[in-house]
Amino acid sequence: MIDLKITKTATPKEKPDESNLGFGKIFTDHMLMVDYSRKEGWHDARIIPFQNISLCPASTVLHYGSEVFEGMKAYRTQSGEVQLFRPIENVRRLNNSAERLGLPQMDEQYCLELIKAIVEIDKDWVPSKEGTSLYIRPFMYGNDPHLGVHSIDNATFVIILSPVGSYYKEGINPVKIIIETEDVRAVRGGTGYAKCGGNYAASVRAGEKAEKKGYAQVLWLDGVERKYIEEVGAMNVMFKINGEIITPKLTGSVLPGITRKSCIELLKDWGEKVSERLLSVDELTEAVMNGTLEEAWGTGTAAVVSPIGMLSFNDKEYVVNGGKIGPITQKLYDELTGIQWGKKEDKKNWIEKI
Ligand code: PLP
Ligand code: COI
């Protein structure tokens, strides 16, 4: 048992309409907080009513962006149980991200227990309507009350929960993606592989531009040669070209997605040829033009498996698979969501029950 103080809300909120959840706008009754100091380590773990956080105006996170986060989900099965999907992978990635940002490490099992504890408290908030889930957002920030740029002595770890529907308004329908040619998201040696707030802050400008043109998100190119496909705003990408399923290899500037890893494992089990390699934008557009690009899709916790129906590059639009979802994308979606929502057998031990 972990040492955790629980203060329940005296004023529970009304549960939302499950047919209109959107993404990340509604929060549950409780949140979890743990403090860290170099002297005491992690201490004072507590579950409290969902509330605002108070910070010193000099706090590190407000000035130097010392923040990392995770995104995972709790799913309700048809029999009413609540389950997590590969949660230890998120815990490990959180520690990898924290290491890159100079934030403290957290014991893996301890972190997992904290996640389970807050989900348990707000279990009734896990929605049951098809395609919905409880999004879990653990995050950690540096919290030293002085302005020098230095290693971090104080930090805070928080978990908030949000009942969600689909991330894109398109749902499982294909999204339109634009290849970004001006801004870059990350470079090798930078923070691309870490899930830190700064990566997302730097992506907002391009995202806004894309949205104005009618695209759901941008597809980033590598930051050095601006030639190789990296990933989309909130998902990794996969392309089926001439029978080969290609996904950009993890060169340090791409987020190592847990959905990506899971899809690769499933595809290999099915006997598909999967290559983690460099894929240039020229090879990709050439494949559209000569008809060898069979399917394109993104993978992510929020986005699940999301077909890409159109790619735009240098003001030219490339339609993928007639703008429709392809058979591999559909099969991956069915298998993955089947396992997550408990409709399919969990042959790989990916599921952890609450
Ligand atoms: N790439 C980026 C930039 C993301 O924000 C996400 C979402 O977490 C992913 C990829 C997919 O990662 P995962 O499958 O672990 O959710
Ligand atoms: C996720 O899929 O968990 C994400 O983090 C996407 C997001 C930035 C909203």
Tab-separated table of C-alpha atoms and ligand atoms in Angstrom:
chain	number	residue	atom	x	y	z
A	1	MET	CA	0.000	0.000	0.000
A	2	ILE	CA	1.232	3.478	-0.792
A	3	ASP	CA	1.021	6.361	1.635
A	4	LEU	CA	-1.777	8.484	0.212
A	5	LYS	CA	-4.050	10.964	1.969
A	6	ILE	CA	-7.540	11.105	0.491
A	7	THR	CA	-9.866	14.084	0.853
A	8	LYS	CA	-13.105	13.538	-1.008
A	9	THR	CA	-15.148	16.338	-2.465
A	10	ALA	CA	-18.201	17.444	-0.507
A	11	THR	CA	-19.868	18.607	-3.714
A	12	PRO	CA	-19.661	15.923	-6.418
A	13	LYS	CA	-20.331	17.255	-9.909
A	14	GLU	CA	-23.029	16.015	-12.226
A	15	LYS	CA	-21.741	13.514	-14.791
A	16	PRO	CA	-21.673	14.839	-18.358
A	17	ASP	CA	-23.730	13.772	-21.360
A	18	GLU	CA	-21.656	10.929	-22.859
A	19	SER	CA	-22.750	11.675	-26.385
A	20	ASN	CA	-21.091	15.080	-26.351
A	21	LEU	CA	-17.808	14.798	-24.431
A	22	GLY	CA	-15.315	16.239	-26.916
A	23	PHE	CA	-11.714	16.076	-25.723
A	24	GLY	CA	-10.267	17.351	-22.440
A	25	LYS	CA	-12.841	19.957	-21.526
A	26	ILE	CA	-14.558	18.237	-18.616
A	27	PHE	CA	-12.753	17.125	-15.461
A	28	THR	CA	-13.658	14.636	-12.748
A	29	ASP	CA	-14.252	15.333	-9.060
A	30	HIS	CA	-10.700	14.671	-7.860
A	31	MET	CA	-7.021	15.106	-8.708
A	32	LEU	CA	-3.799	13.705	-7.305
A	33	MET	CA	-0.753	15.684	-6.223
A	34	VAL	CA	2.695	14.701	-4.912
A	35	ASP	CA	5.510	17.084	-4.012
A	36	TYR	CA	9.211	16.559	-4.525
A	37	SER	CA	12.185	18.174	-2.914
A	38	ARG	CA	15.786	17.151	-3.347
A	39	LYS	CA	16.033	16.650	0.417
A	40	GLU	CA	12.830	14.693	1.028
A	41	GLY	CA	12.283	13.010	-2.341
A	42	TRP	CA	8.626	12.450	-3.331
A	43	HIS	CA	6.342	13.123	-0.387
A	44	ASP	CA	2.877	14.213	0.700
A	45	ALA	CA	0.932	12.225	-1.919
A	46	ARG	CA	-2.694	13.278	-1.743
A	47	ILE	CA	-5.976	13.006	-3.568
A	48	ILE	CA	-7.981	16.205	-3.253
A	49	PRO	CA	-11.043	17.741	-4.894
A	50	PHE	CA	-10.275	19.043	-8.424
A	51	GLN	CA	-9.082	22.616	-7.949
A	52	ASN	CA	-6.746	25.357	-9.154
A	53	ILE	CA	-3.037	25.069	-8.406
A	54	SER	CA	-1.262	27.863	-6.596
A	55	LEU	CA	2.277	28.751	-7.771
A	56	CYS	CA	4.942	31.258	-6.802
A	57	PRO	CA	5.174	33.758	-9.719
A	58	ALA	CA	8.888	32.882	-9.916
A	59	SER	CA	8.169	29.134	-10.266
A	60	THR	CA	10.538	27.425	-12.747
A	61	VAL	CA	7.747	26.066	-14.919
A	62	LEU	CA	6.346	29.542	-15.604
A	63	HIS	CA	9.651	30.896	-16.903
A	64	TYR	CA	11.659	28.023	-18.318
A	65	GLY	CA	8.961	25.510	-19.254
A	66	SER	CA	10.183	22.665	-17.033
A	67	GLU	CA	7.214	20.403	-17.624
A	68	VAL	CA	6.580	16.876	-18.874
A	69	PHE	CA	3.320	14.994	-19.232
A	70	GLU	CA	1.701	11.738	-20.245
A	71	GLY	CA	-1.523	10.762	-21.938
A	72	MET	CA	-3.241	7.457	-21.279
A	73	LYS	CA	-6.780	6.149	-20.942
A	74	ALA	CA	-9.021	4.054	-18.710
A	75	TYR	CA	-11.602	2.045	-20.653
A	76	ARG	CA	-14.924	0.592	-19.490
A	77	THR	CA	-15.648	-2.902	-20.715
A	78	GLN	CA	-19.092	-4.206	-21.609
A	79	SER	CA	-19.284	-5.987	-18.246
A	80	GLY	CA	-18.615	-2.672	-16.457
A	81	GLU	CA	-14.990	-3.243	-15.463
A	82	VAL	CA	-12.386	-0.481	-15.804
A	83	GLN	CA	-9.015	-1.208	-17.378
A	84	LEU	CA	-5.775	0.477	-18.430
A	85	PHE	CA	-3.718	-0.194	-21.583
A	86	ARG	CA	0.038	-0.783	-21.084
A	87	PRO	CA	0.249	1.802	-18.275
A	88	ILE	CA	3.822	0.912	-17.328
A	89	GLU	CA	4.934	2.140	-20.780
A	90	ASN	CA	3.579	5.608	-19.952
A	91	VAL	CA	5.321	5.564	-16.598
A	92	ARG	CA	8.639	4.691	-18.260
A	93	ARG	CA	8.216	7.393	-20.884
A	94	LEU	CA	7.372	9.923	-18.172
A	95	ASN	CA	10.676	9.134	-16.484
A	96	ASN	CA	12.561	9.375	-19.809
A	97	SER	CA	10.957	12.753	-20.488
A	98	ALA	CA	11.708	13.928	-16.941
A	99	GLU	CA	15.342	12.882	-17.318
A	100	ARG	CA	15.687	15.000	-20.463
A	101	LEU	CA	14.218	18.068	-18.735
A	102	GLY	CA	16.238	17.660	-15.530
A	103	LEU	CA	13.128	16.788	-13.532
A	104	PRO	CA	13.211	14.055	-10.869
A	105	GLN	CA	12.599	10.364	-11.468
A	106	MET	CA	9.737	8.518	-9.860
A	107	ASP	CA	9.752	4.850	-8.879
A	108	GLU	CA	7.838	2.991	-11.623
A	109	GLN	CA	5.638	0.886	-9.347
A	110	TYR	CA	4.902	3.854	-7.097
A	111	CYS	CA	3.821	5.957	-10.071
A	112	LEU	CA	1.631	3.130	-11.380
A	113	GLU	CA	-0.024	2.794	-7.962
A	114	LEU	CA	-0.759	6.536	-7.931
A	115	ILE	CA	-2.377	6.330	-11.359
A	116	LYS	CA	-4.510	3.386	-10.298
A	117	ALA	CA	-5.507	5.108	-7.059
A	118	ILE	CA	-6.875	8.255	-8.687
A	119	VAL	CA	-8.712	6.248	-11.367
A	120	GLU	CA	-10.214	4.064	-8.615
A	121	ILE	CA	-11.511	7.151	-6.756
A	122	ASP	CA	-13.203	8.559	-9.873
A	123	LYS	CA	-14.113	5.189	-11.414
A	124	ASP	CA	-17.733	6.256	-11.874
A	125	TRP	CA	-16.479	8.909	-14.316
A	126	VAL	CA	-15.229	6.317	-16.822
A	127	PRO	CA	-17.878	6.626	-19.535
A	128	SER	CA	-19.440	3.583	-21.142
A	129	LYS	CA	-20.760	4.861	-24.471
A	130	GLU	CA	-19.005	3.323	-27.507
A	131	GLY	CA	-15.732	5.107	-28.330
A	132	THR	CA	-15.525	7.016	-25.043
A	133	SER	CA	-12.939	6.642	-22.277
A	134	LEU	CA	-11.405	8.418	-19.310
A	135	TYR	CA	-8.310	10.311	-20.429
A	136	ILE	CA	-5.601	10.315	-17.767
A	137	ARG	CA	-3.184	13.233	-17.781
A	138	PRO	CA	-0.226	12.817	-15.401
A	139	PHE	CA	2.212	15.742	-15.469
A	140	MET	CA	5.241	16.984	-13.591
A	141	TYR	CA	6.696	20.470	-13.315
A	142	GLY	CA	9.687	22.202	-11.786
A	143	ASN	CA	8.642	24.461	-8.955
A	144	ASP	CA	11.667	26.328	-7.564
A	145	PRO	CA	10.744	29.816	-6.375
A	146	HIS	CA	13.680	31.711	-7.896
A	147	LEU	CA	14.698	32.945	-11.334
A	148	GLY	CA	18.173	31.499	-11.951
A	149	VAL	CA	18.412	28.799	-14.628
A	150	HIS	CA	19.724	25.829	-12.710
A	151	SER	CA	19.014	22.225	-11.786
A	152	ILE	CA	15.651	21.652	-10.151
A	153	ASP	CA	15.298	21.174	-6.389
A	154	ASN	CA	11.517	21.209	-6.127
A	155	ALA	CA	8.873	19.658	-8.355
A	156	THR	CA	5.237	18.638	-8.295
A	157	PHE	CA	3.512	15.651	-9.879
A	158	VAL	CA	-0.199	15.891	-10.652
A	159	ILE	CA	-2.795	13.627	-12.263
A	160	ILE	CA	-6.065	14.951	-13.630
A	161	LEU	CA	-8.779	12.945	-15.387
A	162	SER	CA	-11.137	13.846	-18.193
A	163	PRO	CA	-13.962	11.792	-19.725
A	164	VAL	CA	-13.441	12.018	-23.504
A	165	GLY	CA	-14.954	11.144	-26.849
A	166	SER	CA	-12.977	11.310	-30.065
A	167	TYR	CA	-10.002	13.660	-30.446
A	168	TYR	CA	-10.772	14.741	-33.995
A	169	LYS	CA	-14.189	16.031	-34.928
A	170	GLU	CA	-13.930	13.613	-37.874
A	171	GLY	CA	-14.030	10.593	-35.472
A	172	ILE	CA	-12.867	7.511	-37.373
A	173	ASN	CA	-13.365	9.325	-40.704
A	174	PRO	CA	-10.148	10.226	-42.565
A	175	VAL	CA	-8.430	13.479	-41.568
A	176	LYS	CA	-6.674	16.000	-43.806
A	177	ILE	CA	-3.057	16.680	-42.875
A	178	ILE	CA	-0.709	19.391	-44.159
A	179	ILE	CA	3.071	18.911	-44.382
A	180	GLU	CA	4.730	21.854	-42.600
A	181	THR	CA	7.605	23.442	-44.509
A	182	GLU	CA	8.543	26.444	-42.324
A	183	ASP	CA	8.447	25.596	-38.615
A	184	VAL	CA	10.105	22.478	-37.259
A	185	ARG	CA	9.059	20.606	-34.139
A	186	ALA	CA	12.284	19.028	-32.978
A	187	VAL	CA	15.896	18.205	-33.809
A	188	ARG	CA	18.096	15.331	-32.752
A	189	GLY	CA	19.677	16.178	-29.421
A	190	GLY	CA	16.693	18.363	-28.573
A	191	THR	CA	13.529	17.355	-26.760
A	192	GLY	CA	11.554	15.662	-29.557
A	193	TYR	CA	11.524	12.241	-27.898
A	194	ALA	CA	10.344	13.727	-24.611
A	195	LYS	CA	6.704	14.506	-23.963
A	196	CYS	CA	7.310	18.022	-22.705
A	197	GLY	CA	5.040	21.033	-22.911
A	198	GLY	CA	7.561	23.095	-24.892
A	199	ASN	CA	7.321	20.789	-27.913
A	200	TYR	CA	3.607	21.488	-28.092
A	201	ALA	CA	3.939	25.223	-27.433
A	202	ALA	CA	6.277	25.443	-30.433
A	203	SER	CA	3.782	23.584	-32.616
A	204	VAL	CA	0.798	25.855	-32.046
A	205	ARG	CA	1.675	28.456	-34.699
A	206	ALA	CA	1.870	25.901	-37.506
A	207	GLY	CA	-1.243	24.163	-36.188
A	208	GLU	CA	-3.216	27.377	-36.309
A	209	LYS	CA	-2.111	28.050	-39.876
A	210	ALA	CA	-3.112	24.505	-40.866
A	211	GLU	CA	-6.513	24.812	-39.240
A	212	LYS	CA	-7.241	28.029	-41.109
A	213	LYS	CA	-6.612	26.163	-44.344
A	214	GLY	CA	-8.972	23.352	-43.288
A	215	TYR	CA	-6.455	20.733	-42.111
A	216	ALA	CA	-6.772	18.797	-38.852
A	217	GLN	CA	-3.044	18.832	-38.004
A	218	VAL	CA	0.436	19.303	-39.433
A	219	LEU	CA	2.897	16.598	-40.434
A	220	TRP	CA	6.375	17.567	-39.299
A	221	LEU	CA	9.520	17.116	-41.322
A	222	ASP	CA	12.917	16.536	-39.695
A	223	GLY	CA	14.488	19.715	-38.379
A	224	VAL	CA	17.886	19.373	-40.087
A	225	GLU	CA	17.328	18.475	-43.733
A	226	ARG	CA	13.583	19.195	-43.716
A	227	LYS	CA	13.240	16.215	-45.905
A	228	TYR	CA	12.163	13.239	-43.815
A	229	ILE	CA	8.696	12.564	-42.418
A	230	GLU	CA	8.629	12.616	-38.617
A	231	GLU	CA	5.174	12.680	-36.997
A	232	VAL	CA	1.896	14.542	-36.725
A	233	GLY	CA	0.943	16.963	-33.899
A	234	ALA	CA	-0.515	14.314	-31.605
A	235	MET	CA	0.229	11.043	-33.375
A	236	ASN	CA	2.890	8.932	-35.019
A	237	VAL	CA	2.352	8.083	-38.659
A	238	MET	CA	2.391	4.941	-40.776
A	239	PHE	CA	2.188	4.517	-44.561
A	240	LYS	CA	1.581	1.409	-46.633
A	241	ILE	CA	3.573	1.743	-49.825
A	242	ASN	CA	3.713	-1.109	-52.274
A	243	GLY	CA	2.979	-3.699	-49.591
A	244	GLU	CA	5.541	-2.313	-47.111
A	245	ILE	CA	4.313	-0.584	-43.950
A	246	ILE	CA	6.701	2.254	-43.208
A	247	THR	CA	6.884	4.313	-40.057
A	248	PRO	CA	9.598	6.899	-39.323
A	249	LYS	CA	12.307	5.407	-37.159
A	250	LEU	CA	12.916	6.805	-33.696
A	251	THR	CA	15.895	9.032	-34.339
A	252	GLY	CA	15.501	11.074	-31.150
A	253	SER	CA	13.255	13.774	-32.537
A	254	VAL	CA	10.087	11.665	-32.752
A	255	LEU	CA	7.918	10.753	-29.756
A	256	PRO	CA	8.123	6.983	-29.123
A	257	GLY	CA	4.385	6.368	-29.168
A	258	ILE	CA	2.917	3.475	-27.226
A	259	THR	CA	0.166	3.069	-29.829
A	260	ARG	CA	2.907	3.044	-32.507
A	261	LYS	CA	4.793	0.306	-30.654
A	262	SER	CA	1.583	-1.710	-30.172
A	263	CYS	CA	0.588	-1.376	-33.851
A	264	ILE	CA	4.047	-2.501	-34.982
A	265	GLU	CA	3.757	-5.593	-32.767
A	266	LEU	CA	0.275	-6.415	-34.100
A	267	LEU	CA	1.282	-5.864	-37.735
A	268	LYS	CA	4.304	-8.135	-37.341
A	269	ASP	CA	2.100	-10.817	-35.741
A	270	TRP	CA	-0.131	-10.628	-38.809
A	271	GLY	CA	2.864	-11.227	-41.065
A	272	GLU	CA	2.957	-7.706	-42.499
A	273	LYS	CA	6.261	-6.262	-43.622
A	274	VAL	CA	6.999	-3.353	-41.253
A	275	SER	CA	9.975	-1.030	-41.687
A	276	GLU	CA	11.070	1.592	-39.181
A	277	ARG	CA	13.142	3.749	-41.475
A	278	LEU	CA	13.653	7.189	-42.916
A	279	LEU	CA	10.912	8.141	-45.367
A	280	SER	CA	11.446	11.283	-47.396
A	281	VAL	CA	8.597	13.547	-48.387
A	282	ASP	CA	9.677	13.015	-52.009
A	283	GLU	CA	9.330	9.238	-51.700
A	284	LEU	CA	5.905	9.754	-50.151
A	285	THR	CA	4.523	12.158	-52.753
A	286	GLU	CA	6.024	10.037	-55.537
A	287	ALA	CA	4.182	7.018	-54.081
A	288	VAL	CA	0.886	8.940	-54.198
A	289	MET	CA	1.504	9.947	-57.806
A	290	ASN	CA	2.457	6.499	-59.054
A	291	GLY	CA	-0.381	4.867	-57.123
A	292	THR	CA	1.744	2.788	-54.733
A	293	LEU	CA	0.649	4.594	-51.552
A	294	GLU	CA	-2.109	2.266	-50.427
A	295	GLU	CA	-2.966	3.688	-46.994
A	296	ALA	CA	-1.841	6.270	-44.472
A	297	TRP	CA	-2.819	6.576	-40.814
A	298	GLY	CA	-1.809	8.070	-37.507
A	299	THR	CA	-1.532	6.356	-34.122
A	300	GLY	CA	-1.903	7.869	-30.663
A	301	THR	CA	-3.685	7.524	-27.348
A	302	ALA	CA	-6.007	10.440	-27.998
A	303	ALA	CA	-6.285	9.877	-31.754
A	304	VAL	CA	-6.369	6.018	-31.508
A	305	VAL	CA	-5.852	4.816	-35.118
A	306	SER	CA	-6.822	7.635	-37.403
A	307	PRO	CA	-6.935	7.302	-41.201
A	308	ILE	CA	-5.322	10.068	-43.245
A	309	GLY	CA	-7.420	10.814	-46.324
A	310	MET	CA	-5.451	13.700	-47.749
A	311	LEU	CA	-1.931	15.111	-47.535
A	312	SER	CA	-1.024	18.591	-48.632
A	313	PHE	CA	2.536	19.566	-49.531
A	314	ASN	CA	3.666	22.851	-51.088
A	315	ASP	CA	0.073	23.814	-51.938
A	316	LYS	CA	-0.577	20.549	-53.747
A	317	GLU	CA	-3.134	18.091	-52.408
A	318	TYR	CA	-2.572	14.339	-52.515
A	319	VAL	CA	-5.603	12.121	-51.956
A	320	VAL	CA	-4.869	8.847	-50.131
A	321	ASN	CA	-6.904	5.719	-50.888
A	322	GLY	CA	-9.724	7.757	-52.448
A	323	GLY	CA	-10.110	9.637	-49.131
A	324	LYS	CA	-11.401	6.461	-47.476
A	325	ILE	CA	-10.178	4.317	-44.580
A	326	GLY	CA	-8.058	1.391	-45.845
A	327	PRO	CA	-8.238	-2.279	-44.796
A	328	ILE	CA	-5.075	-2.323	-42.645
A	329	THR	CA	-6.086	0.898	-40.876
A	330	GLN	CA	-9.510	-0.592	-40.161
A	331	LYS	CA	-8.041	-3.904	-38.981
A	332	LEU	CA	-5.625	-2.124	-36.632
A	333	TYR	CA	-8.400	0.095	-35.308
A	334	ASP	CA	-10.673	-2.893	-34.678
A	335	GLU	CA	-7.971	-4.986	-33.004
A	336	LEU	CA	-6.548	-2.228	-30.817
A	337	THR	CA	-9.882	-0.805	-29.687
A	338	GLY	CA	-11.153	-4.386	-29.277
A	339	ILE	CA	-8.362	-5.099	-26.782
A	340	GLN	CA	-8.676	-1.718	-25.054
A	341	TRP	CA	-12.423	-1.962	-24.494
A	342	GLY	CA	-12.225	-5.667	-23.596
A	343	LYS	CA	-14.110	-6.931	-26.648
A	344	LYS	CA	-11.117	-8.929	-27.905
A	345	GLU	CA	-8.823	-11.300	-26.087
A	346	ASP	CA	-5.760	-9.649	-24.544
A	347	LYS	CA	-3.233	-12.161	-25.870
A	348	LYS	CA	-0.262	-9.933	-25.128
A	349	ASN	CA	-1.000	-9.031	-21.524
A	350	TRP	CA	-1.389	-5.365	-22.358
A	351	ILE	CA	-4.383	-4.832	-20.091
A	352	GLU	CA	-4.253	-3.939	-16.435
A	353	LYS	CA	-7.525	-3.993	-14.488
A	354	ILE	CA	-8.408	-1.387	-11.884
B	1	PLP	N1	3.406	11.975	-31.181
B	1	PLP	C1	3.022	13.036	-30.467
B	1	PLP	C2	3.647	14.348	-30.741
B	1	PLP	C3	2.039	12.879	-29.465
B	1	PLP	O1	1.638	13.922	-28.729
B	1	PLP	C4	1.475	11.603	-29.251
B	1	PLP	C5	0.474	11.419	-28.205
B	1	PLP	O2	0.774	11.047	-27.124
B	1	PLP	C6	1.933	10.531	-30.025
B	1	PLP	C7	2.889	10.769	-30.994
B	1	PLP	C8	1.409	9.160	-29.825
B	1	PLP	O3	1.890	8.574	-28.635
B	1	PLP	P1	1.044	7.500	-27.854
B	1	PLP	O4	0.689	6.457	-28.811
B	1	PLP	O5	1.956	7.003	-26.785
B	1	PLP	O6	-0.132	8.193	-27.297
B	2	COI	C1	-2.155	11.865	-26.359
B	2	COI	O1	-2.486	11.191	-27.327
B	2	COI	O2	-2.199	11.426	-25.230
B	2	COI	C2	-1.707	13.231	-26.479
B	2	COI	O3	-0.936	13.629	-25.673
B	2	COI	C3	-2.213	14.094	-27.484
B	2	COI	C4	-2.346	15.453	-26.976
B	2	COI	C5	-1.223	16.345	-27.018
B	2	COI	C6	-3.673	15.989	-26.776
